[in-house]
mmCIF file of C-alpha atoms in Angstrom:
data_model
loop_
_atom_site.group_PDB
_atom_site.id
_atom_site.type_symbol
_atom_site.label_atom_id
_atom_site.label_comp_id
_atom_site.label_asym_id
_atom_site.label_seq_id
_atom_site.Cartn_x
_atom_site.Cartn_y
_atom_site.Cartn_z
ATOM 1 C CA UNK A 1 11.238 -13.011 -18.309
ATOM 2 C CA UNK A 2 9.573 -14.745 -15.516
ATOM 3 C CA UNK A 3 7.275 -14.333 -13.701
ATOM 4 C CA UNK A 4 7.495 -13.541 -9.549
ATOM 5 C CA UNK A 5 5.820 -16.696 -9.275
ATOM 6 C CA UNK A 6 7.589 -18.813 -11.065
ATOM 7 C CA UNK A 7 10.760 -17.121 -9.123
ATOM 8 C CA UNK A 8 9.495 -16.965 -5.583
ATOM 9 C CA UNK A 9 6.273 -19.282 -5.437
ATOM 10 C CA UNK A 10 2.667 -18.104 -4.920
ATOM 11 C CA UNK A 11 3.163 -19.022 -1.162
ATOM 12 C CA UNK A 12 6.189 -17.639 -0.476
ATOM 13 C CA UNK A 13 5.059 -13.999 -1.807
ATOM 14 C CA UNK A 14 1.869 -14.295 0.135
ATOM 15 C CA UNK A 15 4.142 -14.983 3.079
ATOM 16 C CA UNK A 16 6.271 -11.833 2.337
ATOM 17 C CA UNK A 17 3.181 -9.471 2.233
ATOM 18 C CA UNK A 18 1.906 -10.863 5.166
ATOM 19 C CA UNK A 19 5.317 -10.200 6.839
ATOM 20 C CA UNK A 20 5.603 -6.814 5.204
ATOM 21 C CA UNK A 21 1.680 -5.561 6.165
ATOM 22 C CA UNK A 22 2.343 -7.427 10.166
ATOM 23 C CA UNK A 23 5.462 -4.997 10.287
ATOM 24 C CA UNK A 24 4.132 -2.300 9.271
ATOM 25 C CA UNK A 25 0.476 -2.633 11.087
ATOM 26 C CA UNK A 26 2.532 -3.573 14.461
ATOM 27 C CA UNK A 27 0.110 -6.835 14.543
ATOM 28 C CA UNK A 28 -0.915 -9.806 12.423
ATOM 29 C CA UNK A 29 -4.504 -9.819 13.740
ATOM 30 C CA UNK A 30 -5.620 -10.394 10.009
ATOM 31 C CA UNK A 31 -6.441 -12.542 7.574
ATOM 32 C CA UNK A 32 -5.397 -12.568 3.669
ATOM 33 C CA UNK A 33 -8.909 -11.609 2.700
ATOM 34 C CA UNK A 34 -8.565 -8.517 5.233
ATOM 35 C CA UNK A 35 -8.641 -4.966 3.636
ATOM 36 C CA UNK A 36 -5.290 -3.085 4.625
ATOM 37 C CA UNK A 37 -6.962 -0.042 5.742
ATOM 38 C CA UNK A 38 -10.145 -1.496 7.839
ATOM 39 C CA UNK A 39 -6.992 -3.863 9.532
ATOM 40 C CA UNK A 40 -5.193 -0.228 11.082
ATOM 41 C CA UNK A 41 -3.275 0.984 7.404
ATOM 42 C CA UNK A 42 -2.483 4.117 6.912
ATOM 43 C CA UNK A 43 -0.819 5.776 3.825
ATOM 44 C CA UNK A 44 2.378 5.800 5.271
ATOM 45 C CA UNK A 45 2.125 2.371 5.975
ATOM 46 C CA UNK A 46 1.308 1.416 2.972
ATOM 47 C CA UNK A 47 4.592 3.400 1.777
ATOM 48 C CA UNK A 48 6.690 0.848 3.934
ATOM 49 C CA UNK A 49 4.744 -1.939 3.080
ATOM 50 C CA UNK A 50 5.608 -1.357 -0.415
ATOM 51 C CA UNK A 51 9.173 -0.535 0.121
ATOM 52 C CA UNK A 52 9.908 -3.654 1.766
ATOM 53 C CA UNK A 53 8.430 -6.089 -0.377
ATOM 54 C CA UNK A 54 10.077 -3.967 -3.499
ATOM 55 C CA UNK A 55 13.590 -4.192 -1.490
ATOM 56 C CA UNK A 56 12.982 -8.168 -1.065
ATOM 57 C CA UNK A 57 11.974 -8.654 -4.763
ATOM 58 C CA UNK A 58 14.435 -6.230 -5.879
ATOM 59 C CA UNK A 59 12.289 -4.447 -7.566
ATOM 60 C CA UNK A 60 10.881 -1.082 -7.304
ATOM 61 C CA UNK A 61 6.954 -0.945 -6.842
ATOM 62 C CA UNK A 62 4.307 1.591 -6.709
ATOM 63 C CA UNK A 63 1.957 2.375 -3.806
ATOM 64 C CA UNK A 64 -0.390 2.262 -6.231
ATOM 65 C CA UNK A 65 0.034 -1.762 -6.586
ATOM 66 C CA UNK A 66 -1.580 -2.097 -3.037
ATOM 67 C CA UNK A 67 -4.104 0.376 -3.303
ATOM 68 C CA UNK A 68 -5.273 -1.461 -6.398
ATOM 69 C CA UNK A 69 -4.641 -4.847 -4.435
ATOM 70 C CA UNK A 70 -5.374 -4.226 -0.710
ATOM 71 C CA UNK A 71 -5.665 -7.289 0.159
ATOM 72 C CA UNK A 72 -2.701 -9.755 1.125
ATOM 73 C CA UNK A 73 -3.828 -12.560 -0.830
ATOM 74 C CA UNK A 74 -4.801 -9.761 -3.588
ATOM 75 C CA UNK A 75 -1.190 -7.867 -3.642
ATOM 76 C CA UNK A 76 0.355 -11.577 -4.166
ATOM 77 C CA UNK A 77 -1.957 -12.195 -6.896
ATOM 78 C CA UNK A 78 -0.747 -8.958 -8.708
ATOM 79 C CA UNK A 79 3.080 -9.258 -7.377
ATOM 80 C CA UNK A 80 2.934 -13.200 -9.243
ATOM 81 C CA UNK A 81 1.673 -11.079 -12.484
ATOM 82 C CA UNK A 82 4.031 -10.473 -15.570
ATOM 83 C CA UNK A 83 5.062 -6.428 -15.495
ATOM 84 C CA UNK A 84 2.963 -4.775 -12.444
ATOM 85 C CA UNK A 85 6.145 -2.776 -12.392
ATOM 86 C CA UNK A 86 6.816 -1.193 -15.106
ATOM 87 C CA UNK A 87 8.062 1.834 -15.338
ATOM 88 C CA UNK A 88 6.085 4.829 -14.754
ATOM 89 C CA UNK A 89 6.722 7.681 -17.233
ATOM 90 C CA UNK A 90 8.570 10.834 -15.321
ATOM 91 C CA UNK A 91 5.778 13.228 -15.731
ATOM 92 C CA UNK A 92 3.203 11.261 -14.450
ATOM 93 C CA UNK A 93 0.813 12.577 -11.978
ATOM 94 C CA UNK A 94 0.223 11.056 -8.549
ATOM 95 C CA UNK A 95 1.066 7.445 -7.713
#
C-alpha cells in the first residue's frame, strides 16, 4: 500500500491542511509551526478540519490525528505515515 506521500507529495498535503485549518479558522494568519488551538481552534473546528482533509484523501480520519498532530506541518507529517487510519474498534471509548 502506499503511502499518502508517495500518493499526494509531502507538499501538497501540507498545502491541504493549511487550506483545511484557513477554512475552518476563517484566516491564514499562521504559520505551519502554529498550534491549532493558540491560532483561534476550537473542537468543532477541528471536526471540519478533519472532515475535509479525510473527504480529499478519501479516507476517513480521526479527530484524534490532529489533536495528536496540532500542528500543520505536524498533521502532514502523520497524514504522509503508513496506517494513521486504521480502523478504530466499535466499542472504543472517546476519539
Amino acid at each position: 500500500m502506499a503511502t499518502e506521500a508517495a500518493v499526494h507529495g509531502t507538499d501538497e498535503l501540507t498545502a491541504l491542511v493549511h487550506r483545511a485549518w484557513a477554512e475552518a479558522l476563517g484566516h491564514d494568519e499562521f504559520t505551519d509551526d502554529d498550534h491549532f488551538f493558540d491560532v483561534g481552534g476550537h473542537s468543532l473546528g477541528a471536526v471540519q478540519v478533519v472532515r475535509q482533509i479525510g473527504t480529499a484523501l478519501g479516507r476517513r480520519l480521526q479527530v484524534r490525528l490532529l489533536l495528536r498532530n496540532p500542528t500543520v506541518r505536524g498533521l502532514a507529517a502523520a497524514l504522509a505515515a503508513p496506517a494513521v487510519d486504521a480502523p478504530a474498534e466499535s466499542g472504543e471509548a472517546g476519539a
